[in-house]
Structure formats: C-alpha cells, structure tokens
Short mmCIF file of C-alpha atoms in Angstrom, two decimals:
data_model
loop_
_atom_site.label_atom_id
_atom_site.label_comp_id
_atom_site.label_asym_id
_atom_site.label_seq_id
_atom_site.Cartn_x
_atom_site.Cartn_y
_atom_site.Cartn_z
CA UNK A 1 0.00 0.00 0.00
CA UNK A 2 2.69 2.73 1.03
CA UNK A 3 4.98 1.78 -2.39
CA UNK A 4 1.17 2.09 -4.43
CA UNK A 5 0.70 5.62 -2.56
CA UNK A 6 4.61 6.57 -3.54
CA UNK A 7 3.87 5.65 -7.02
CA UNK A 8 1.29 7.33 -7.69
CA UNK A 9 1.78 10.58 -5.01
CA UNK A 10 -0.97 12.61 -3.38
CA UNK A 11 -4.15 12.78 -4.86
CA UNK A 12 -3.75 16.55 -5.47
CA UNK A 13 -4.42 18.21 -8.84
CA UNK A 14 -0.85 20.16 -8.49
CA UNK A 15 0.35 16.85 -8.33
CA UNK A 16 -1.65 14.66 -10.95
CA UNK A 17 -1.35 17.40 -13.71
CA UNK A 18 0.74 20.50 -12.44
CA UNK A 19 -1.71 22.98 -12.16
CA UNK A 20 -1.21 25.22 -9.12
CA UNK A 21 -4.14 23.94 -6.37
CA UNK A 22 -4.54 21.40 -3.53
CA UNK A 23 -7.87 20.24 -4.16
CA UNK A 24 -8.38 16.82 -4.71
CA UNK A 25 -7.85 15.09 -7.90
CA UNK A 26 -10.48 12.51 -7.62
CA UNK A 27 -12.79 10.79 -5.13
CA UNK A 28 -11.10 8.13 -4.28
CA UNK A 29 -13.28 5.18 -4.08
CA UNK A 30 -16.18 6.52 -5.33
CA UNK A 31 -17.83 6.25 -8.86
CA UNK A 32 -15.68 8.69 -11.03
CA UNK A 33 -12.39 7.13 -9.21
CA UNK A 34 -9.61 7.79 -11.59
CA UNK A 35 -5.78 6.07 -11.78
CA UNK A 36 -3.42 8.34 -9.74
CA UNK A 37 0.51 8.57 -11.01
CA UNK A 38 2.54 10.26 -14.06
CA UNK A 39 2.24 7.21 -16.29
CA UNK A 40 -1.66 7.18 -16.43
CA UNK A 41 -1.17 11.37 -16.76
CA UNK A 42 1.21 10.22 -19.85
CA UNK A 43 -0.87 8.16 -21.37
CA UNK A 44 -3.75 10.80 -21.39
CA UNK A 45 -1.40 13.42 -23.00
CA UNK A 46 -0.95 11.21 -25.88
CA UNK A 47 -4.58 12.19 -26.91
CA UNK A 48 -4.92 15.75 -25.37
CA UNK A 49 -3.02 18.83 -24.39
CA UNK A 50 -3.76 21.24 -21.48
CA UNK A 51 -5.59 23.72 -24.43
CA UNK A 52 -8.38 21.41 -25.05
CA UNK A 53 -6.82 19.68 -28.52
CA UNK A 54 -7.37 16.57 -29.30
CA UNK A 55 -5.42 13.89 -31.46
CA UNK A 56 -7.31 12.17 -33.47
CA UNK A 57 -6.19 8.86 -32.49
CA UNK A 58 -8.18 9.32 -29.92
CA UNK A 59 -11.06 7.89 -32.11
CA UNK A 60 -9.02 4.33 -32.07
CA UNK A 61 -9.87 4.23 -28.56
CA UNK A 62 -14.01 4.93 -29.04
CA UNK A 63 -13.30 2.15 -31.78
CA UNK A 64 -11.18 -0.30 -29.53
CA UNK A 65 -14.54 0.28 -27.26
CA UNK A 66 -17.19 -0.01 -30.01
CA UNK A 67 -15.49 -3.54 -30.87
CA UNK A 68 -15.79 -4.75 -27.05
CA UNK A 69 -19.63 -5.41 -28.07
CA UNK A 70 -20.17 -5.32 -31.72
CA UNK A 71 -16.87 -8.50 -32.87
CA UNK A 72 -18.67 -11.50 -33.10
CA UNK A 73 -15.58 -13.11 -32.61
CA UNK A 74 -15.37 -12.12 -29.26
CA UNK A 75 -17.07 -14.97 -27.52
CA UNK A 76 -14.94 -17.56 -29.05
CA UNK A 77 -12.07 -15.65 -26.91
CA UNK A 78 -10.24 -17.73 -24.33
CA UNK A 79 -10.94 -16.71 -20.57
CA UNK A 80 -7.44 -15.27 -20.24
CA UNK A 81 -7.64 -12.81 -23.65
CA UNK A 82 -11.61 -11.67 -22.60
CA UNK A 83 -10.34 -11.00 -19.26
CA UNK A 84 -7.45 -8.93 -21.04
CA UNK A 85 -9.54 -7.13 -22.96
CA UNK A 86 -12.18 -6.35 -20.95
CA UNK A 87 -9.43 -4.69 -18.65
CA UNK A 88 -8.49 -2.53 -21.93
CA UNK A 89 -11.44 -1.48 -22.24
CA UNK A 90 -11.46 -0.20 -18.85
CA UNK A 91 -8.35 1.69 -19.08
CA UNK A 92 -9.69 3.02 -22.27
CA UNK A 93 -12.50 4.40 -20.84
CA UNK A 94 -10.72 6.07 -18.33
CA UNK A 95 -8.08 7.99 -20.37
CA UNK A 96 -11.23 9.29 -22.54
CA UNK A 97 -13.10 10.39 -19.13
CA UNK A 98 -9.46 12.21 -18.06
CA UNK A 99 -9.24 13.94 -21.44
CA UNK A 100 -12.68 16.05 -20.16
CA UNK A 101 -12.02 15.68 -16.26
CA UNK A 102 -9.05 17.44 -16.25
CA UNK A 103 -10.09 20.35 -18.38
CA UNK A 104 -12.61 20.63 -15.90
CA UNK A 105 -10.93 20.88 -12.95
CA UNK A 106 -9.30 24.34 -14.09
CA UNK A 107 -12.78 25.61 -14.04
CA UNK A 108 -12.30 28.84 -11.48
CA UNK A 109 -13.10 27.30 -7.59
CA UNK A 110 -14.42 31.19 -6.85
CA UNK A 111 -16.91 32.00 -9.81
CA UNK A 112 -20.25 30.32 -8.70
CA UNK A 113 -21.92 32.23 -11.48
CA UNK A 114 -19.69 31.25 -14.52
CA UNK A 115 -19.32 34.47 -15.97
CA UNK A 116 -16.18 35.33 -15.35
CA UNK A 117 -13.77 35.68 -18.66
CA UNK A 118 -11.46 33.32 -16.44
CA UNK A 119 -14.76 30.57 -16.74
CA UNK A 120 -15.65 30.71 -19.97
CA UNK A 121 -12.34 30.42 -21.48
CA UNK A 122 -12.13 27.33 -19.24
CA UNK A 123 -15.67 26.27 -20.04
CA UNK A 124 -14.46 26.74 -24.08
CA UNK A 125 -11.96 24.15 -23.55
CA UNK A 126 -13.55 21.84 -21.96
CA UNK A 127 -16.58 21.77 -24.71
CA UNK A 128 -13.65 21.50 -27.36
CA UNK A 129 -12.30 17.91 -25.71
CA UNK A 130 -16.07 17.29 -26.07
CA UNK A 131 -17.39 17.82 -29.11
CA UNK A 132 -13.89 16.43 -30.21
CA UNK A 133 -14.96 13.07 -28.95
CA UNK A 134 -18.90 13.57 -30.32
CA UNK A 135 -17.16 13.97 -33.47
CA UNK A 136 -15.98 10.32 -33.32
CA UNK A 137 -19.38 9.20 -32.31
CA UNK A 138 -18.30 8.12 -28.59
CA UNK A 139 -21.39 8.57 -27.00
CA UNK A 140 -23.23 6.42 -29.26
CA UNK A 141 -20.71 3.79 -29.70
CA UNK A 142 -20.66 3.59 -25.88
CA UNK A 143 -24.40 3.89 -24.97
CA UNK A 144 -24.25 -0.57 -25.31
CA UNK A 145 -21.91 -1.04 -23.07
CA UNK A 146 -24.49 -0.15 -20.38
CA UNK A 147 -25.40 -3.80 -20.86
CA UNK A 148 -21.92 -5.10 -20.18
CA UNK A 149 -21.78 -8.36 -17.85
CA UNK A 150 -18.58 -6.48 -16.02
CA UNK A 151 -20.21 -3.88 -13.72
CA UNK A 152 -16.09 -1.92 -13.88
CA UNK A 153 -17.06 -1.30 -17.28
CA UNK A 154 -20.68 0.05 -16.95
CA UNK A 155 -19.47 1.94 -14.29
CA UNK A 156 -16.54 3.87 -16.44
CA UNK A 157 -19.32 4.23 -19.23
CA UNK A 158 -21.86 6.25 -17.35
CA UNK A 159 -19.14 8.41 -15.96
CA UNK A 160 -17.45 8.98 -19.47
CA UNK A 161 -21.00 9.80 -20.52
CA UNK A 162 -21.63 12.27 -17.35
CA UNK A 163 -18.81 13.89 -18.55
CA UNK A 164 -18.95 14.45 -22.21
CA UNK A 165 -22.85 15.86 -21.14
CA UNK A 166 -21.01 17.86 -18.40
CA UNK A 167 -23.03 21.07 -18.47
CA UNK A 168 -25.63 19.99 -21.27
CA UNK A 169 -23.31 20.06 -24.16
CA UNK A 170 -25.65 20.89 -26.95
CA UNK A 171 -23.84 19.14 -29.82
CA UNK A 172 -23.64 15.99 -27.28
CA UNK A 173 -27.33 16.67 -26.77
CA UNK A 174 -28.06 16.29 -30.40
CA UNK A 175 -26.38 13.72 -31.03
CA UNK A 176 -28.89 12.06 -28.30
CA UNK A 177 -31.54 13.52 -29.68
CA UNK A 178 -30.76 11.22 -33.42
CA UNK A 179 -29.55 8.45 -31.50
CA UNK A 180 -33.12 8.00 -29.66
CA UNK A 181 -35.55 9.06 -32.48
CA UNK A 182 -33.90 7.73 -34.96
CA UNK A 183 -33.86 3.89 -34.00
CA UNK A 184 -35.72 1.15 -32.63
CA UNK A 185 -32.77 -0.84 -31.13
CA UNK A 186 -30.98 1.35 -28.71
CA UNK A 187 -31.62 -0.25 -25.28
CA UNK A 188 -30.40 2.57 -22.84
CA UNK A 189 -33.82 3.19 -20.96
CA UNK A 190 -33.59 -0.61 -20.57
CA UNK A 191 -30.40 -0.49 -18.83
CA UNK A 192 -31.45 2.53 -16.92
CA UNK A 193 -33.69 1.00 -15.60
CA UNK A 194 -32.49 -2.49 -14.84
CA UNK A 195 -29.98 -0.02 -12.34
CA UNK A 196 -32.73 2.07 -10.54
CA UNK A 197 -33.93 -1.55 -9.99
CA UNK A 198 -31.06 -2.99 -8.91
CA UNK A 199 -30.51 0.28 -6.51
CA UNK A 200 -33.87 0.18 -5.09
CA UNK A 201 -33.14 -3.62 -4.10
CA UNK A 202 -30.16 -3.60 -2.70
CA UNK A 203 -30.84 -0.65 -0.98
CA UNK A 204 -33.91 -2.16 0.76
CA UNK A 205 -31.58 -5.20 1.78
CA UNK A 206 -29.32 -2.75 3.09
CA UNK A 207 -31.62 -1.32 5.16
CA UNK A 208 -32.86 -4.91 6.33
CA UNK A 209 -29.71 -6.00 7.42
CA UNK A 210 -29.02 -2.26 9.06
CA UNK A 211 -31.62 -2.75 11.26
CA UNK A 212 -30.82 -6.22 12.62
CA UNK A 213 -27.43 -4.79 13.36
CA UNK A 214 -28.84 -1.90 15.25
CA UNK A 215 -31.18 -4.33 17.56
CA UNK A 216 -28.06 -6.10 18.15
CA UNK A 217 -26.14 -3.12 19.15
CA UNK A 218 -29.16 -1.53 21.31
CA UNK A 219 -29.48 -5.48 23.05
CA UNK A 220 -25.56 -5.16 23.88
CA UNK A 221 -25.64 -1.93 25.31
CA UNK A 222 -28.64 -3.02 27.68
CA UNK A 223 -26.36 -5.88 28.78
CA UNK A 224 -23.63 -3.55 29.61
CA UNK A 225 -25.97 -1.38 31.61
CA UNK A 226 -27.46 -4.59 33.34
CA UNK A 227 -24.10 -6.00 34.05
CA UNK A 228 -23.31 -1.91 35.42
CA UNK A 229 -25.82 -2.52 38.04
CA UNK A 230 -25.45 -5.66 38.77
CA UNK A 231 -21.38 -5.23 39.61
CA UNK A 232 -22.48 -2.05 41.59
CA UNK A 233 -23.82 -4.52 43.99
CA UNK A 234 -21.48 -6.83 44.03
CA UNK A 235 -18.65 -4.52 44.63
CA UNK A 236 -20.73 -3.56 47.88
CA UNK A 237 -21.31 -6.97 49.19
CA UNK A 238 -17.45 -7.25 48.72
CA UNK A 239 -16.13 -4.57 50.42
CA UNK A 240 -15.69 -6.67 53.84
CA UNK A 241 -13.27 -8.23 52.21
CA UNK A 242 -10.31 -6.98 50.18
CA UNK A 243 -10.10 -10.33 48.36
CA UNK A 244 -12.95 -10.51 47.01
CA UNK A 245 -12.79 -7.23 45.90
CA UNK A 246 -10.79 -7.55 43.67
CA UNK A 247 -11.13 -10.88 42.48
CA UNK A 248 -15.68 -9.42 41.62
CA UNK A 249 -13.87 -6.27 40.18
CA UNK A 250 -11.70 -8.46 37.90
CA UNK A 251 -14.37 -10.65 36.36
CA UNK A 252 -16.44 -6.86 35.78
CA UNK A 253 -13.44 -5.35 33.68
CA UNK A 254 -13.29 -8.48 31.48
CA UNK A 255 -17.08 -8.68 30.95
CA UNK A 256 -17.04 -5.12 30.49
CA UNK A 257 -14.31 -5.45 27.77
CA UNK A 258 -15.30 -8.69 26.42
CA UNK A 259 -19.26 -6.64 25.78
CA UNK A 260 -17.73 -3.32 24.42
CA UNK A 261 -15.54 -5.62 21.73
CA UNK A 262 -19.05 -6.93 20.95
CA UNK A 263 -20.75 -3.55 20.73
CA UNK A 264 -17.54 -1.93 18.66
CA UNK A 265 -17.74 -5.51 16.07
CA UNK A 266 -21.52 -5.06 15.58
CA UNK A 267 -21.41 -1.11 14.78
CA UNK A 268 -18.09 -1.69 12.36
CA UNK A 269 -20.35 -4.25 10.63
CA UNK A 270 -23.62 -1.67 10.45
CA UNK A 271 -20.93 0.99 9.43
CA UNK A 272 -19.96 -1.57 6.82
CA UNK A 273 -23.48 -1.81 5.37
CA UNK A 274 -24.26 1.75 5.28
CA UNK A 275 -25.53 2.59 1.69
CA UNK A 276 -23.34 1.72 -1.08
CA UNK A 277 -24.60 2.69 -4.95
CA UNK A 278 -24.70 -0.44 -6.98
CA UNK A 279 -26.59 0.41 -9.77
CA UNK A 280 -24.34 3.84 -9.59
CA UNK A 281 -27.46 5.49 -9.57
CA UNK A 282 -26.16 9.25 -9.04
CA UNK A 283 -24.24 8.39 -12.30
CA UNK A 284 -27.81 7.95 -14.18
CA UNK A 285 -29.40 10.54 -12.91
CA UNK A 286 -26.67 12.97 -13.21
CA UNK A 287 -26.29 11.72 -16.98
CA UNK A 288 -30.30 12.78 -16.92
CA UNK A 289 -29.78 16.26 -15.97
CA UNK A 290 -27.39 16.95 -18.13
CA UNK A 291 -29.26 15.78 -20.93
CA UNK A 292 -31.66 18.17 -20.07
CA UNK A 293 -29.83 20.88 -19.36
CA UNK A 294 -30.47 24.37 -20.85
CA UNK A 295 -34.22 23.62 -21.08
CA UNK A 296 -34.13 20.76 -24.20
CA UNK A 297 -38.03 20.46 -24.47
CA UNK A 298 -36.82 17.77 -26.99
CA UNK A 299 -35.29 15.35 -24.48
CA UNK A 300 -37.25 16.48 -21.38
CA UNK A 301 -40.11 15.54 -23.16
CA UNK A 302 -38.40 12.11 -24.50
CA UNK A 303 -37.09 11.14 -21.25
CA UNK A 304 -40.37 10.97 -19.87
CA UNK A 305 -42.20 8.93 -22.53
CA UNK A 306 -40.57 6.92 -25.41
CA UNK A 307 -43.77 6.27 -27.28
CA UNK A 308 -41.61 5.30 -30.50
CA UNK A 309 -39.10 2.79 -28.54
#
C-alpha cells in the first residue's frame, strides 16, 4: 500500500497534472475514481493537451470500445484474452473520461456564477475535448456497453458519458436527440432501468440487514448497563473483604471489555453496510440532468415517454 501511494503521489491536482491547487484530484473510491501517477497522466497526454486539442487517435480508442460489443468473434475468446480485454477497455475508458475531467478541474473554484472571462475560457476548452470526442461518435458507440456483464465497465461508461454531457453540451445533446428518435434498437432506458432496480433492491436489503445490526447493538448496550448494576452490587457486598474485591472487580473489567468488543464488532459491521450505490445510480441521474440541461423540451419531453421505442 505505502509503495502504491509513492507511485502514484498525493491525490492533489498540483500533483496529478501541475496545475497550481490542492484540491483533490479525484474521489477516491467513489464512482468517477480515476488512476493516480505520471504514467496514467502520460498516457492521457498522448490524446490531449492542457488547451483542449485533441489527437485524433483518440477515435481508435471509441473504436477499440465499439469492438468490445459489436466482434462476433469475441465470444470464441479464451478466458485469459476476454479478461485482457475487458481490462483494456477499462483503461480506455478512463483515459477518454481524463481527457474532459481534467479540463474541468481548471474551471475557477471562486466564480459560482460562470461568468467570469477566467470561466468561460475554461468552459471553451472543456466543450472543445467534447465535441472532439462527439465527433468520433463516442457517446453512441458507448451507450451498449451499459449492458456489459462487467459492472467496472458500466461503471466507467456512465461516468465517461456524465462527462462528455457535463453542463448539457448541446452538440452531445443532439447527437442524443438522433440516436433515440432515430432507431428502434438502442436499449439505454432498458439499462437505466435495470440499475434504478437494482438500486432500489439492494438498498432495501441494506436497510434490512441495518436494522438487525442496530437491535443487536441496542441489546448489547442493555447488557452492559445490566451487568453496570449488577457489579455495583457486588462490589458492595465485597467490600468486607479486600479479596474478594478484587477478584468481583476483575471478572467486571473483562465482561465489560469482552461486551464493548461486541458492541464496537456489531457497529463496524452496520458501518460496513451503510448505503453503497450499486446500480451507480447518481451516475444515471446525473447523466439525466445533463441531458436536459439548458431547457431541451426535446429530451425532457423524450425522457419521460418513449412512445416510439
């Protein structure tokens, strides 16, 4: 762990990409976790600069991504080369969502009203890495992986599609717009919706199993206070005798400790359960809003009722 967090150095973003600020790169952990380290900062320079420019090899990568579902001669792959690939595909992903994520975080920390010259020039750049990869189609040639097996790669897809609609891009927006009316086949609102489900159900498990651990934790705590009162009177009828004082007092530390072990297991276990995304649910909804962003009547309107699809 300590050589992983040498290698890869503080998750800072004068660190990651040598702009001058201390906040934090990336949540680590969370949904739009990103690879820490100069060599994964490397390989996203390959495709983009810190002006917004992008290569145009970048578009092998939205290809190399678009194969992952569309090669028939994928599932004749051994176990070894899918499990290969799938991890390319990963990586891929995330280099794409860096291209736009780091652009981003030189967006001005002080203007909450975006206005400033400082903002938009910021803003500019960061809608130039995006309509650089709507050019090569990415958000369409993505949109299937939502029904990956791997839940790593659904994951990096709805968060490399949160942010090339970061702030309602309008061309990304259109390109939406097509992709829905214009076919029969596309099966996002089926995958959205297979993860609200899977969200609402593991949540209510959650909950379930929350609860049990809090009766436990409430039943040990009444067991400490019972054996509380119960030693109070023991220590008095052992007074008269030194002892037995100590031998009663004794036996009441290591109950006490053996019960507050018990009590600190059982709330590590609740903390353990507390609510955990897994149909990355903030992901779809954020992806949502920003498809509606800047009032699009067209999509607002779609996103409420396919009656073509």
């Amino acid at each position: 762990v300590n050589f992983k967090k040498a290698y890869e150095g503080p998750n800072t973003v004068r660190v990651q990409i040598g702009y001058p600020s201390d906040t934090q790169y990336c949540e680590d952990g969370e949904d739009e976790d990103l690879p820490l380290g100069k060599e994964f900062q490397d390989h996203v320079s390959c495709f983009s600069n810190r002006n917004g420019d992008v290569d145009p090899h970048a578009s092998k990568l939205v290809q190399q991504l678009f194969i992952l579902y569309s090669d028939p001669n994928l599932g004749r792959l051994s176990e070894s080369a899918r499990l290969e690939q799938e991890r390319t595909s990963v990586a891929s992903l995330q280099v794409l969502r860096a291209m736009i994520h780091n652009q981003i975080l030189l967006l001005p920390e002080d203007d909450d009203s975006g206005q400033s010259k400082g903002y938009q020039r910021t803003m500019e750049r960061v809608r130039r890495v995006q309509d650089a990869l709507n050019s090569f189609q990415s958000p369409l040639k993505i949109v299937p992986l939502l029904s990956h097996h791997n839940d790593e790669i659904v994951r990096e897809t709805l968060a490399l599609l949160a942010a090339i609609l970061y702030r309602g891009n309008r061309n990304v927006q259109y390109s939406f717009e097509n992709y829905f009316l214009n076919t029969r086949e596309e099966t996002f609102f089926i995958d959205v919706q297979g993860r609200l489900q899977r969200s609402m159900v593991a949540t209510r498990e959650r909950r379930a199993l929350l609860a049990q651990h809090r009766g436990k934790v409430s039943k040990s705590k009444k067991m400490m206070e019972t054996l509380r009162l119960r030693t109070q009177g023991k220590k008095a009828a052992a007074r008269t005798s030194l002892a037995a004082a100590g031998q009663v007092s004794d036996e009441i530390e290591l109950k006490e400790l053996e019960l507050q072990e018990g009590v600190r297991e059982v709330e590590d276990t609740a903390e353990a359960l507390r609510f955990k995304d897994d149909g990355y649910i903030e992901l779809v909804l954020r992806i949502m809003g920003f498809m509606c962003d800047g009032h699009n009547r067209v999509l607002q309107d779609y996103l409420r009722v396919q009656p073509d699809n």
